[in-house]
Amino acid sequence: QAQLVESGGGLVQAGGSLRLSCAASGRTFSSYSMGWFRQAPGKEREFVAGISRSGGSTYYADSVKGRFTISRDNAKNTVYLQMDSLKAEDTAVYYCAAARLGYPSKYANAYEYWGQGTQVTVSS
């Protein structure tokens, strides 16, 4: 069973950057594809980015493509989300999730494990 803990959220001005981290427990991290999702107040949880088990394939929502970068370090059991050129509409609670799949899904119900979330607030 995997446990996920996000960190790195905070308050940043529009145009700034943040790097989120998600540390996973257990020795099977490389067996999971990983995803980042976000949920803004009053909105549904939405897919942001995903990365395959090896890290060789990455996927992004159109709204963040070219601004966000997902990566992983299987030796450290950690997945990252580098967020650049942040906009006010990126404000949300960001969650990392793990799925025992070869490639990540954009559907939240495909993921078995979730972190507790980290707040990202972008001021305009």
The first five atom37 places (N, CA, C, CB, O) and aatype in JSON, in Angstrom:
{
  "aatype": [5, 0, 5, 10, 19, 6, 15, 7, 7, 7, 10, 19, 5, 0, 7, 7, 15, 10, 1, 10, 15, 4, 0, 0, 15, 7, 1, 16, 13, 15, 15, 18, 15, 12, 7, 17, 13, 1, 5, 0, 14, 7, 11, 6, 1, 6, 13, 19, 0, 7, 9, 15, 1, 15, 7, 7, 15, 16, 18, 18, 0, 3, 15, 19, 11, 7, 1, 13, 16, 9, 15, 1, 3, 2, 0, 11, 2, 16, 19, 18, 10, 5, 12, 3, 15, 10, 11, 0, 6, 3, 16, 0, 19, 18, 18, 4, 0, 0, 0, 1, 10, 7, 18, 14, 15, 11, 18, 0, 2, 0, 18, 6, 18, 17, 7, 5, 7, 16, 5, 19, 16, 19, 15, 15],
  "atom_mask": [
    [1, 1, 1, 1, 1],
    [1, 1, 1, 1, 1],
    [1, 1, 1, 1, 1],
    [1, 1, 1, 1, 1],
    [1, 1, 1, 1, 1],
    [1, 1, 1, 1, 1],
    [1, 1, 1, 1, 1],
    [1, 1, 1, 0, 1],
    [1, 1, 1, 0, 1],
    [1, 1, 1, 0, 1],
    [1, 1, 1, 1, 1],
    [1, 1, 1, 1, 1],
    [1, 1, 1, 1, 1],
    [1, 1, 1, 1, 1],
    [1, 1, 1, 0, 1],
    [1, 1, 1, 0, 1],
    [1, 1, 1, 1, 1],
    [1, 1, 1, 1, 1],
    [1, 1, 1, 1, 1],
    [1, 1, 1, 1, 1],
    [1, 1, 1, 1, 1],
    [1, 1, 1, 1, 1],
    [1, 1, 1, 1, 1],
    [1, 1, 1, 1, 1],
    [1, 1, 1, 1, 1],
    [1, 1, 1, 0, 1],
    [1, 1, 1, 1, 1],
    [1, 1, 1, 1, 1],
    [1, 1, 1, 1, 1],
    [1, 1, 1, 1, 1],
    [1, 1, 1, 1, 1],
    [1, 1, 1, 1, 1],
    [1, 1, 1, 1, 1],
    [1, 1, 1, 1, 1],
    [1, 1, 1, 0, 1],
    [1, 1, 1, 1, 1],
    [1, 1, 1, 1, 1],
    [1, 1, 1, 1, 1],
    [1, 1, 1, 1, 1],
    [1, 1, 1, 1, 1],
    [1, 1, 1, 1, 1],
    [1, 1, 1, 0, 1],
    [1, 1, 1, 1, 1],
    [1, 1, 1, 1, 1],
    [1, 1, 1, 1, 1],
    [1, 1, 1, 1, 1],
    [1, 1, 1, 1, 1],
    [1, 1, 1, 1, 1],
    [1, 1, 1, 1, 1],
    [1, 1, 1, 0, 1],
    [1, 1, 1, 1, 1],
    [1, 1, 1, 1, 1],
    [1, 1, 1, 1, 1],
    [1, 1, 1, 1, 1],
    [1, 1, 1, 0, 1],
    [1, 1, 1, 0, 1],
    [1, 1, 1, 1, 1],
    [1, 1, 1, 1, 1],
    [1, 1, 1, 1, 1],
    [1, 1, 1, 1, 1],
    [1, 1, 1, 1, 1],
    [1, 1, 1, 1, 1],
    [1, 1, 1, 1, 1],
    [1, 1, 1, 1, 1],
    [1, 1, 1, 1, 1],
    [1, 1, 1, 0, 1],
    [1, 1, 1, 1, 1],
    [1, 1, 1, 1, 1],
    [1, 1, 1, 1, 1],
    [1, 1, 1, 1, 1],
    [1, 1, 1, 1, 1],
    [1, 1, 1, 1, 1],
    [1, 1, 1, 1, 1],
    [1, 1, 1, 1, 1],
    [1, 1, 1, 1, 1],
    [1, 1, 1, 1, 1],
    [1, 1, 1, 1, 1],
    [1, 1, 1, 1, 1],
    [1, 1, 1, 1, 1],
    [1, 1, 1, 1, 1],
    [1, 1, 1, 1, 1],
    [1, 1, 1, 1, 1],
    [1, 1, 1, 1, 1],
    [1, 1, 1, 1, 1],
    [1, 1, 1, 1, 1],
    [1, 1, 1, 1, 1],
    [1, 1, 1, 1, 1],
    [1, 1, 1, 1, 1],
    [1, 1, 1, 1, 1],
    [1, 1, 1, 1, 1],
    [1, 1, 1, 1, 1],
    [1, 1, 1, 1, 1],
    [1, 1, 1, 1, 1],
    [1, 1, 1, 1, 1],
    [1, 1, 1, 1, 1],
    [1, 1, 1, 1, 1],
    [1, 1, 1, 1, 1],
    [1, 1, 1, 1, 1],
    [1, 1, 1, 1, 1],
    [1, 1, 1, 1, 1],
    [1, 1, 1, 1, 1],
    [1, 1, 1, 0, 1],
    [1, 1, 1, 1, 1],
    [1, 1, 1, 1, 1],
    [1, 1, 1, 1, 1],
    [1, 1, 1, 1, 1],
    [1, 1, 1, 1, 1],
    [1, 1, 1, 1, 1],
    [1, 1, 1, 1, 1],
    [1, 1, 1, 1, 1],
    [1, 1, 1, 1, 1],
    [1, 1, 1, 1, 1],
    [1, 1, 1, 1, 1],
    [1, 1, 1, 1, 1],
    [1, 1, 1, 0, 1],
    [1, 1, 1, 1, 1],
    [1, 1, 1, 0, 1],
    [1, 1, 1, 1, 1],
    [1, 1, 1, 1, 1],
    [1, 1, 1, 1, 1],
    [1, 1, 1, 1, 1],
    [1, 1, 1, 1, 1],
    [1, 1, 1, 1, 1],
    [1, 1, 1, 1, 1]
  ],
  "atom_positions": [
    [[0.85, -1.2, 0.0], [0.0, 0.0, 0.0], [0.88, 1.24, 0.0], [-0.96, 0.01, 1.23], [1.81, 1.33, 0.8]],
    [[0.59, 2.18, -0.89], [1.4, 3.38, -1.0], [0.78, 4.53, -0.22], [1.57, 3.77, -2.47], [-0.44, 4.68, -0.18]],
    [[1.63, 5.32, 0.38], [1.2, 6.57, 0.99], [1.9, 7.7, 0.28], [1.49, 6.59, 2.52], [3.1, 7.63, 0.01]],
    [[1.15, 8.75, -0.02], [1.68, 9.87, -0.79], [1.58, 11.14, 0.02], [0.93, 10.01, -2.12], [0.55, 11.42, 0.64]],
    [[2.66, 11.94, 0.02], [2.68, 13.19, 0.77], [3.2, 14.29, -0.14], [3.57, 13.07, 2.05], [4.34, 14.25, -0.59]],
    [[2.33, 15.27, -0.41], [2.7, 16.4, -1.25], [3.32, 17.51, -0.42], [1.49, 16.93, -2.01], [3.05, 17.65, 0.77]],
    [[4.15, 18.31, -1.06], [4.73, 19.49, -0.44], [5.08, 20.48, -1.54], [6.0, 19.13, 0.41], [5.09, 20.15, -2.72]],
    [[5.36, 21.72, -1.12], [5.83, 22.73, -2.06], [4.8, 23.76, -2.47], [0.0, 0.0, 0.0], [5.12, 24.69, -3.21]],
    [[3.58, 23.62, -2.01], [2.58, 24.6, -2.34], [2.82, 25.92, -1.62], [0.0, 0.0, 0.0], [3.67, 26.01, -0.74]],
    [[2.05, 26.93, -2.01], [2.21, 28.23, -1.35], [1.55, 29.33, -2.14], [0.0, 0.0, 0.0], [0.76, 29.08, -3.05]],
    [[1.9, 30.56, -1.78], [1.38, 31.76, -2.42], [2.45, 32.33, -3.34], [0.93, 32.81, -1.38], [3.59, 32.52, -2.93]],
    [[2.08, 32.62, -4.57], [3.02, 33.16, -5.53], [2.3, 34.16, -6.42], [3.67, 32.04, -6.37], [1.09, 34.06, -6.64]],
    [[3.03, 35.12, -6.92], [2.44, 36.11, -7.82], [2.31, 35.52, -9.22], [3.3, 37.4, -7.84], [3.05, 34.62, -9.61]],
    [[1.37, 36.05, -9.96], [1.2, 35.62, -11.35], [2.52, 35.8, -12.11], [0.05, 36.42, -12.04], [3.21, 36.81, -11.95]],
    [[2.84, 34.82, -12.93], [4.1, 34.83, -13.65], [5.23, 34.11, -12.92], [0.0, 0.0, 0.0], [6.29, 33.85, -13.5]],
    [[5.0, 33.8, -11.67], [6.03, 33.13, -10.88], [6.02, 31.62, -11.05], [0.0, 0.0, 0.0], [5.3, 31.07, -11.88]],
    [[6.85, 30.97, -10.23], [7.03, 29.52, -10.33], [6.92, 28.86, -8.96], [8.38, 29.19, -10.97], [7.21, 29.47, -7.93]],
    [[6.51, 27.61, -8.99], [6.52, 26.74, -7.82], [6.89, 25.34, -8.27], [5.14, 26.76, -7.08], [6.65, 24.96, -9.41]],
    [[7.49, 24.58, -7.35], [7.79, 23.18, -7.61], [7.13, 22.33, -6.55], [9.31, 22.93, -7.66], [7.47, 22.43, -5.37]],
    [[6.21, 21.51, -6.96], [5.57, 20.58, -6.04], [6.31, 19.25, -6.03], [4.09, 20.38, -6.42], [6.83, 18.8, -7.05]],
    [[6.33, 18.64, -4.86], [6.92, 17.32, -4.71], [5.89, 16.37, -4.12], [8.19, 17.37, -3.83], [5.01, 16.79, -3.37]],
    [[6.0, 15.12, -4.45], [5.12, 14.1, -3.88], [5.99, 12.9, -3.54], [3.95, 13.71, -4.88], [6.51, 12.21, -4.43]],
    [[6.14, 12.66, -2.25], [6.98, 11.56, -1.79], [6.11, 10.34, -1.49], [7.78, 11.97, -0.54], [5.09, 10.45, -0.81]],
    [[6.52, 9.2, -2.01], [5.75, 7.97, -1.82], [6.48, 7.01, -0.9], [5.48, 7.31, -3.16], [7.7, 6.89, -0.95]],
    [[5.72, 6.33, -0.08], [6.29, 5.31, 0.78], [6.26, 3.96, 0.05], [5.53, 5.22, 2.13], [5.59, 3.83, -0.98]],
    [[6.97, 2.99, 0.57], [6.94, 1.67, -0.03], [8.06, 1.45, -1.02], [0.0, 0.0, 0.0], [8.77, 2.39, -1.38]],
    [[8.2, 0.21, -1.45], [9.3, -0.15, -2.33], [8.85, -0.46, -3.73], [10.04, -1.32, -1.77], [9.62, -1.03, -4.51]],
    [[7.61, -0.11, -4.08], [7.09, -0.44, -5.4], [6.71, 0.8, -6.19], [5.88, -1.34, -5.27], [5.87, 0.74, -7.08]],
    [[7.34, 1.92, -5.87], [6.99, 3.2, -6.52], [7.09, 3.1, -8.03], [7.9, 4.32, -6.02], [6.25, 3.64, -8.75]],
    [[8.11, 2.41, -8.52], [8.31, 2.32, -9.96], [7.26, 1.45, -10.65], [9.69, 1.77, -10.25], [7.25, 1.35, -11.88]],
    [[6.39, 0.82, -9.89], [5.3, 0.03, -10.46], [4.07, 0.87, -10.78], [4.91, -1.08, -9.52], [3.1, 0.38, -11.37]],
    [[4.12, 2.14, -10.39], [2.95, 2.99, -10.52], [3.18, 4.12, -11.51], [2.56, 3.56, -9.17], [4.22, 4.78, -11.48]],
    [[2.2, 4.34, -12.37], [2.15, 5.62, -13.06], [1.63, 6.65, -12.09], [1.25, 5.54, -14.33], [0.85, 6.34, -11.19]],
    [[2.07, 7.88, -12.26], [1.72, 8.94, -11.32], [1.01, 10.08, -12.04], [2.98, 9.47, -10.62], [1.27, 10.37, -13.21]],
    [[0.11, 10.7, -11.33], [-0.6, 11.83, -11.89], [-0.7, 12.97, -10.9], [0.0, 0.0, 0.0], [-0.66, 12.77, -9.69]],
    [[-0.82, 14.15, -11.44], [-1.15, 15.35, -10.65], [-2.54, 15.81, -11.08], [-0.08, 16.5, -10.84], [-2.84, 15.9, -12.27]],
    [[-3.37, 16.09, -10.1], [-4.71, 16.63, -10.31], [-4.85, 17.9, -9.48], [-5.81, 15.59, -9.93], [-4.05, 18.15, -8.58]],
    [[-5.85, 18.68, -9.79], [-6.12, 19.87, -8.99], [-7.62, 20.08, -8.88], [-5.44, 21.11, -9.59], [-8.4, 19.65, -9.72]],
    [[-7.98, 20.76, -7.8], [-9.39, 21.06, -7.57], [-9.51, 22.46, -7.01], [-10.02, 20.03, -6.6], [-9.01, 22.77, -5.93]],
    [[-10.19, 23.3, -7.76], [-10.46, 24.67, -7.33], [-11.81, 24.7, -6.63], [-10.44, 25.65, -8.54], [-12.65, 23.82, -6.85]],
    [[-12.04, 25.7, -5.78], [-13.32, 25.78, -5.06], [-14.51, 25.78, -6.01], [-13.36, 27.03, -4.2], [-14.55, 26.55, -6.97]],
    [[-15.47, 24.91, -5.74], [-16.67, 24.85, -6.56], [-16.51, 24.15, -7.88], [0.0, 0.0, 0.0], [-17.44, 24.11, -8.69]],
    [[-15.34, 23.58, -8.12], [-15.1, 22.89, -9.39], [-14.75, 21.43, -9.15], [-13.97, 23.59, -10.18], [-14.38, 21.04, -8.04]],
    [[-14.86, 20.64, -10.19], [-14.5, 19.23, -10.1], [-12.97, 19.08, -10.17], [-15.17, 18.43, -11.23], [-12.25, 19.94, -10.67]],
    [[-12.53, 17.95, -9.62], [-11.11, 17.65, -9.7], [-10.73, 17.39, -11.16], [-10.75, 16.42, -8.81], [-11.44, 16.68, -11.87]],
    [[-9.62, 17.97, -11.59], [-9.23, 17.84, -12.98], [-7.78, 17.37, -13.12], [-9.42, 19.16, -13.7], [-6.92, 17.68, -12.3]],
    [[-7.55, 16.63, -14.19], [-6.22, 16.14, -14.51], [-5.32, 17.31, -14.91], [-6.28, 15.09, -15.63], [-5.73, 18.21, -15.64]],
    [[-4.08, 17.26, -14.41], [-3.1, 18.28, -14.75], [-1.96, 17.68, -15.58], [-2.54, 18.94, -13.46], [-1.63, 18.17, -16.66]],
    [[-1.38, 16.6, -15.06], [-0.23, 15.99, -15.74], [-0.08, 14.56, -15.26], [1.07, 16.8, -15.48], [-0.51, 14.21, -14.16]],
    [[0.54, 13.72, -16.1], [0.79, 12.34, -15.73], [2.11, 11.87, -16.3], [0.0, 0.0, 0.0], [2.6, 12.41, -17.29]],
    [[2.67, 10.84, -15.65], [3.96, 10.32, -16.08], [3.93, 8.81, -15.94], [5.13, 10.93, -15.25], [3.39, 8.27, -14.98]],
    [[4.53, 8.14, -16.91], [4.53, 6.68, -16.91], [5.48, 6.14, -15.84], [4.93, 6.15, -18.28], [6.22, 6.9, -15.21]],
    [[5.47, 4.84, -15.65], [6.25, 4.21, -14.58], [7.75, 4.48, -14.73], [6.0, 2.7, -14.57], [8.45, 4.71, -13.74]],
    [[8.21, 4.46, -15.94], [9.64, 4.67, -16.17], [10.0, 6.15, -16.26], [10.07, 3.97, -17.43], [11.17, 6.51, -16.16]],
    [[9.0, 6.98, -16.45], [9.24, 8.41, -16.66], [9.45, 8.76, -18.12], [0.0, 0.0, 0.0], [9.69, 9.92, -18.46]],
    [[9.36, 7.77, -18.99], [9.64, 8.02, -20.39], [8.52, 8.7, -21.15], [0.0, 0.0, 0.0], [8.74, 9.26, -22.22]],
    [[7.32, 8.67, -20.6], [6.17, 9.29, -21.26], [5.47, 10.24, -20.29], [5.18, 8.23, -21.77], [5.25, 9.9, -19.13]],
    [[5.14, 11.42, -20.79], [4.45, 12.41, -19.97], [3.24, 12.94, -20.74], [5.4, 13.57, -19.58], [3.21, 12.94, -21.97]],
    [[2.26, 13.38, -19.99], [1.01, 13.87, -20.56], [0.56, 15.1, -19.78], [-0.1, 12.77, -20.55], [0.79, 15.19, -18.57]],
    [[-0.07, 16.04, -20.49], [-0.47, 17.29, -19.87], [-1.87, 17.69, -20.32], [0.53, 18.39, -20.19], [-2.29, 17.41, -21.44]],
    [[-2.57, 18.35, -19.42], [-3.8, 19.02, -19.81], [-3.44, 20.19, -20.71], [-4.6, 19.49, -18.57], [-2.37, 20.79, -20.57]],
    [[-4.32, 20.5, -21.63], [-4.05, 21.61, -22.56], [-3.81, 22.91, -21.82], [-5.2, 21.77, -23.55], [-3.03, 23.76, -22.26]],
    [[-4.47, 23.09, -20.69], [-4.39, 24.35, -19.96], [-3.03, 24.59, -19.34], [-5.44, 24.37, -18.88], [-2.71, 25.73, -18.99]],
    [[-2.21, 23.55, -19.2], [-0.9, 23.72, -18.56], [0.25, 23.37, -19.49], [-0.82, 22.87, -17.32], [1.42, 23.55, -19.13]],
    [[-0.06, 22.87, -20.66], [0.98, 22.44, -21.59], [1.9, 23.6, -21.93], [0.36, 21.86, -22.88], [1.44, 24.7, -22.26]],
    [[3.2, 23.35, -21.84], [4.18, 24.4, -22.11], [4.56, 25.22, -20.89], [0.0, 0.0, 0.0], [5.53, 25.98, -20.93]],
    [[3.8, 25.09, -19.8], [4.09, 25.84, -18.57], [4.48, 24.92, -17.42], [2.88, 26.69, -18.17], [5.29, 25.29, -16.57]],
    [[3.9, 23.72, -17.38], [4.17, 22.77, -16.3], [5.0, 21.61, -16.83], [2.84, 22.26, -15.68], [4.89, 21.23, -18.0]],
    [[5.83, 21.05, -15.95], [6.64, 19.89, -16.3], [6.57, 18.86, -15.18], [8.11, 20.29, -16.57], [6.86, 19.17, -14.02]],
    [[6.17, 17.65, -15.53], [6.14, 16.56, -14.56], [7.39, 15.7, -14.74], [4.85, 15.7, -14.71], [7.83, 15.46, -15.86]],
    [[7.94, 15.25, -13.63], [9.11, 14.38, -13.68], [9.06, 13.46, -12.46], [10.44, 15.2, -13.71], [8.27, 13.68, -11.54]],
    [[9.91, 12.45, -12.46], [9.97, 11.54, -11.32], [11.38, 11.04, -11.13], [9.0, 10.36, -11.52], [12.18, 10.97, -12.07]],
    [[11.67, 10.69, -9.89], [12.95, 10.1, -9.53], [12.62, 8.81, -8.79], [13.84, 11.09, -8.65], [12.3, 8.84, -7.6]],
    [[12.7, 7.69, -9.48], [12.31, 6.42, -8.86], [13.26, 6.01, -7.73], [12.26, 5.33, -9.9], [12.86, 5.27, -6.83]],
    [[14.48, 6.47, -7.78], [15.42, 6.16, -6.69], [15.03, 6.87, -5.39], [16.85, 6.56, -7.09], [15.35, 6.4, -4.3]],
    [[14.34, 8.0, -5.54], [13.91, 8.77, -4.36], [12.43, 8.62, -4.08], [14.23, 10.25, -4.56], [11.9, 9.24, -3.15]],
    [[11.74, 7.78, -4.86], [10.3, 7.59, -4.68], [9.53, 8.91, -4.69], [10.03, 6.86, -3.36], [8.64, 9.14, -3.87]],
    [[9.89, 9.77, -5.62], [9.31, 11.11, -5.63], [8.92, 11.51, -7.05], [10.3, 12.13, -5.04], [9.63, 11.22, -8.01]],
    [[7.79, 12.17, -7.14], [7.35, 12.77, -8.4], [7.25, 14.28, -8.19], [5.96, 12.16, -8.88], [6.9, 14.74, -7.1]],
    [[7.55, 15.03, -9.22], [7.6, 16.49, -9.14], [6.66, 17.12, -10.15], [9.04, 16.99, -9.36], [6.32, 16.52, -11.18]],
    [[6.24, 18.33, -9.84], [5.52, 19.14, -10.81], [6.12, 20.54, -10.76], [3.98, 19.17, -10.5], [5.88, 21.3, -9.82]],
    [[6.88, 20.87, -11.79], [7.44, 22.21, -11.93], [6.41, 23.08, -12.62], [8.79, 22.19, -12.72], [5.98, 22.77, -13.73]],
    [[6.02, 24.15, -11.97], [4.98, 25.03, -12.51], [5.57, 26.4, -12.76], [3.77, 25.12, -11.54], [5.98, 27.09, -11.82]],
    [[5.61, 26.8, -13.99], [6.13, 28.1, -14.39], [5.04, 28.95, -15.01], [7.3, 27.94, -15.38], [3.98, 28.44, -15.39]],
    [[5.3, 30.23, -15.11], [4.33, 31.17, -15.72], [2.95, 30.97, -15.13], [4.27, 30.98, -17.25], [1.95, 30.86, -15.85]],
    [[2.9, 30.93, -13.83], [1.63, 30.65, -13.15], [0.61, 31.77, -13.38], [1.86, 30.46, -11.66], [0.95, 32.94, -13.48]],
    [[-0.64, 31.34, -13.44], [-1.76, 32.26, -13.66], [-2.73, 32.14, -12.48], [-2.49, 31.95, -15.01], [-2.72, 31.16, -11.74]],
    [[-3.56, 33.16, -12.32], [-4.53, 33.14, -11.24], [-5.43, 31.9, -11.34], [-5.38, 34.42, -11.26], [-5.83, 31.34, -10.31]],
    [[-5.73, 31.48, -12.53], [-6.62, 30.33, -12.72], [-5.96, 29.0, -12.37], [-7.1, 30.29, -14.14], [-6.62, 27.96, -12.39]],
    [[-4.68, 29.01, -12.05], [-4.01, 27.8, -11.56], [-4.23, 27.59, -10.06], [-2.51, 27.87, -11.86], [-3.85, 26.56, -9.51]],
    [[-4.85, 28.56, -9.41], [-5.13, 28.45, -7.98], [-6.03, 27.25, -7.7], [-5.77, 29.74, -7.46], [-7.12, 27.14, -8.27]],
    [[-5.57, 26.36, -6.82], [-6.31, 25.14, -6.52], [-5.54, 24.35, -5.47], [-6.55, 24.28, -7.8], [-4.4, 24.67, -5.14]],
    [[-6.18, 23.32, -4.96], [-5.48, 22.31, -4.18], [-4.96, 21.27, -5.18], [-6.41, 21.65, -3.07], [-5.72, 20.76, -6.01]],
    [[-3.69, 20.98, -5.09], [-3.05, 20.04, -6.02], [-2.82, 18.71, -5.3], [-1.7, 20.61, -6.56], [-2.33, 18.67, -4.17]],
    [[-3.18, 17.63, -5.98], [-3.07, 16.29, -5.44], [-2.19, 15.43, -6.35], [-4.46, 15.65, -5.27], [-2.26, 15.54, -7.57]],
    [[-1.38, 14.6, -5.75], [-0.72, 13.57, -6.54], [-1.45, 12.25, -6.31], [0.8, 13.46, -6.16], [-2.08, 12.05, -5.28]],
    [[-1.35, 11.37, -7.29], [-2.06, 10.11, -7.25], [-1.24, 9.03, -7.94], [-3.45, 10.24, -7.89], [-0.44, 9.32, -8.83]],
    [[-1.45, 7.8, -7.51], [-0.71, 6.66, -8.05], [-1.66, 5.62, -8.6], [0.18, 6.04, -6.97], [-2.69, 5.32, -8.0]],
    [[-1.32, 5.08, -9.75], [-2.13, 4.05, -10.4], [-1.22, 2.93, -10.88], [-2.95, 4.64, -11.58], [-0.18, 3.18, -11.5]],
    [[-1.62, 1.7, -10.59], [-0.82, 0.56, -11.06], [-1.14, 0.3, -12.53], [-1.1, -0.72, -10.19], [-1.77, -0.69, -12.89]],
    [[-0.68, 1.23, -13.35], [-0.89, 1.2, -14.79], [0.43, 1.47, -15.48], [-1.97, 2.22, -15.23], [1.33, 2.09, -14.9]],
    [[0.54, 1.01, -16.7], [1.76, 1.28, -17.44], [1.88, 2.74, -17.85], [0.0, 0.0, 0.0], [2.97, 3.3, -17.94]],
    [[0.71, 3.33, -18.1], [0.68, 4.73, -18.52], [-0.39, 5.45, -17.72], [0.41, 4.85, -20.05], [-1.4, 4.84, -17.36]],
    [[-0.21, 6.73, -17.42], [-1.16, 7.44, -16.57], [-2.49, 7.69, -17.29], [-0.58, 8.76, -16.12], [-2.54, 7.78, -18.51]],
    [[-3.54, 7.78, -16.5], [-4.87, 8.09, -17.0], [-5.24, 9.51, -16.64], [-5.9, 7.11, -16.45], [-4.74, 10.05, -15.65]],
    [[-6.1, 10.12, -17.43], [-6.59, 11.46, -17.09], [-7.84, 11.37, -16.22], [-6.89, 12.26, -18.37], [-8.41, 12.4, -15.84]],
    [[-8.27, 10.17, -15.9], [-9.48, 9.97, -15.11], [-9.13, 9.65, -13.67], [-10.34, 8.84, -15.7], [-8.36, 8.73, -13.39]],
    [[-9.68, 10.42, -12.76], [-9.33, 10.29, -11.35], [-9.67, 8.9, -10.81], [-10.06, 11.34, -10.54], [-8.95, 8.39, -9.95]],
    [[-10.72, 8.29, -11.29], [-11.14, 7.0, -10.73], [-10.21, 5.86, -11.14], [-12.55, 6.69, -11.17], [-10.39, 4.73, -10.69]],
    [[-9.23, 6.14, -11.98], [-8.23, 5.12, -12.34], [-7.13, 5.01, -11.3], [-7.62, 5.44, -13.7], [-6.34, 4.06, -11.34]],
    [[-7.06, 5.95, -10.38], [-5.97, 6.02, -9.42], [-6.38, 5.4, -8.09], [-5.53, 7.47, -9.21], [-7.48, 5.63, -7.59]],
    [[-5.47, 4.61, -7.53], [-5.76, 3.89, -6.29], [-5.36, 4.67, -5.05], [-5.04, 2.56, -6.3], [-6.03, 4.57, -4.01]],
    [[-4.32, 5.45, -5.13], [-3.8, 6.13, -3.95], [-3.71, 7.63, -4.22], [-2.43, 5.57, -3.54], [-3.39, 8.07, -5.32]],
    [[-4.0, 8.39, -3.18], [-4.01, 9.85, -3.27], [-3.29, 10.46, -2.07], [-5.46, 10.39, -3.35], [-3.31, 9.91, -0.97]],
    [[-2.65, 11.61, -2.33], [-2.1, 12.38, -1.24], [-3.18, 13.27, -0.63], [0.0, 0.0, 0.0], [-4.33, 13.27, -1.06]],
    [[-2.77, 14.02, 0.38], [-3.73, 14.86, 1.1], [-3.94, 16.21, 0.42], [-3.26, 15.08, 2.52], [-4.87, 16.94, 0.75]],
    [[-3.08, 16.55, -0.53], [-3.22, 17.79, -1.26], [-2.36, 18.91, -0.7], [0.0, 0.0, 0.0], [-2.04, 18.93, 0.49]],
    [[-1.98, 19.84, -1.56], [-1.22, 21.03, -1.15], [-1.82, 22.23, -1.88], [0.32, 20.88, -1.46], [-2.1, 22.17, -3.08]],
    [[-2.0, 23.32, -1.14], [-2.67, 24.5, -1.7], [-1.68, 25.33, -2.51], [-3.29, 25.37, -0.57], [-0.57, 25.61, -2.07]],
    [[-2.11, 25.7, -3.7], [-1.37, 26.65, -4.54], [-2.28, 27.84, -4.79], [-0.9, 25.98, -5.91], [-3.39, 27.7, -5.29]],
    [[-1.79, 29.01, -4.44], [-2.55, 30.24, -4.63], [-1.72, 31.2, -5.46], [-2.94, 30.88, -3.28], [-0.59, 31.53, -5.1]],
    [[-2.28, 31.65, -6.57], [-1.59, 32.57, -7.46], [-2.33, 33.9, -7.43], [-1.51, 32.0, -8.92], [-3.5, 33.98, -7.79]],
    [[-1.63, 34.94, -7.0], [-2.24, 36.26, -6.91], [-1.99, 37.02, -8.2], [-1.68, 37.04, -5.7], [-0.91, 36.98, -8.79]],
    [[-3.04, 37.71, -8.62], [-2.94, 38.46, -9.89], [-2.57, 39.91, -9.63], [-4.26, 38.39, -10.68], [-2.44, 40.69, -10.57]]
  ]
}
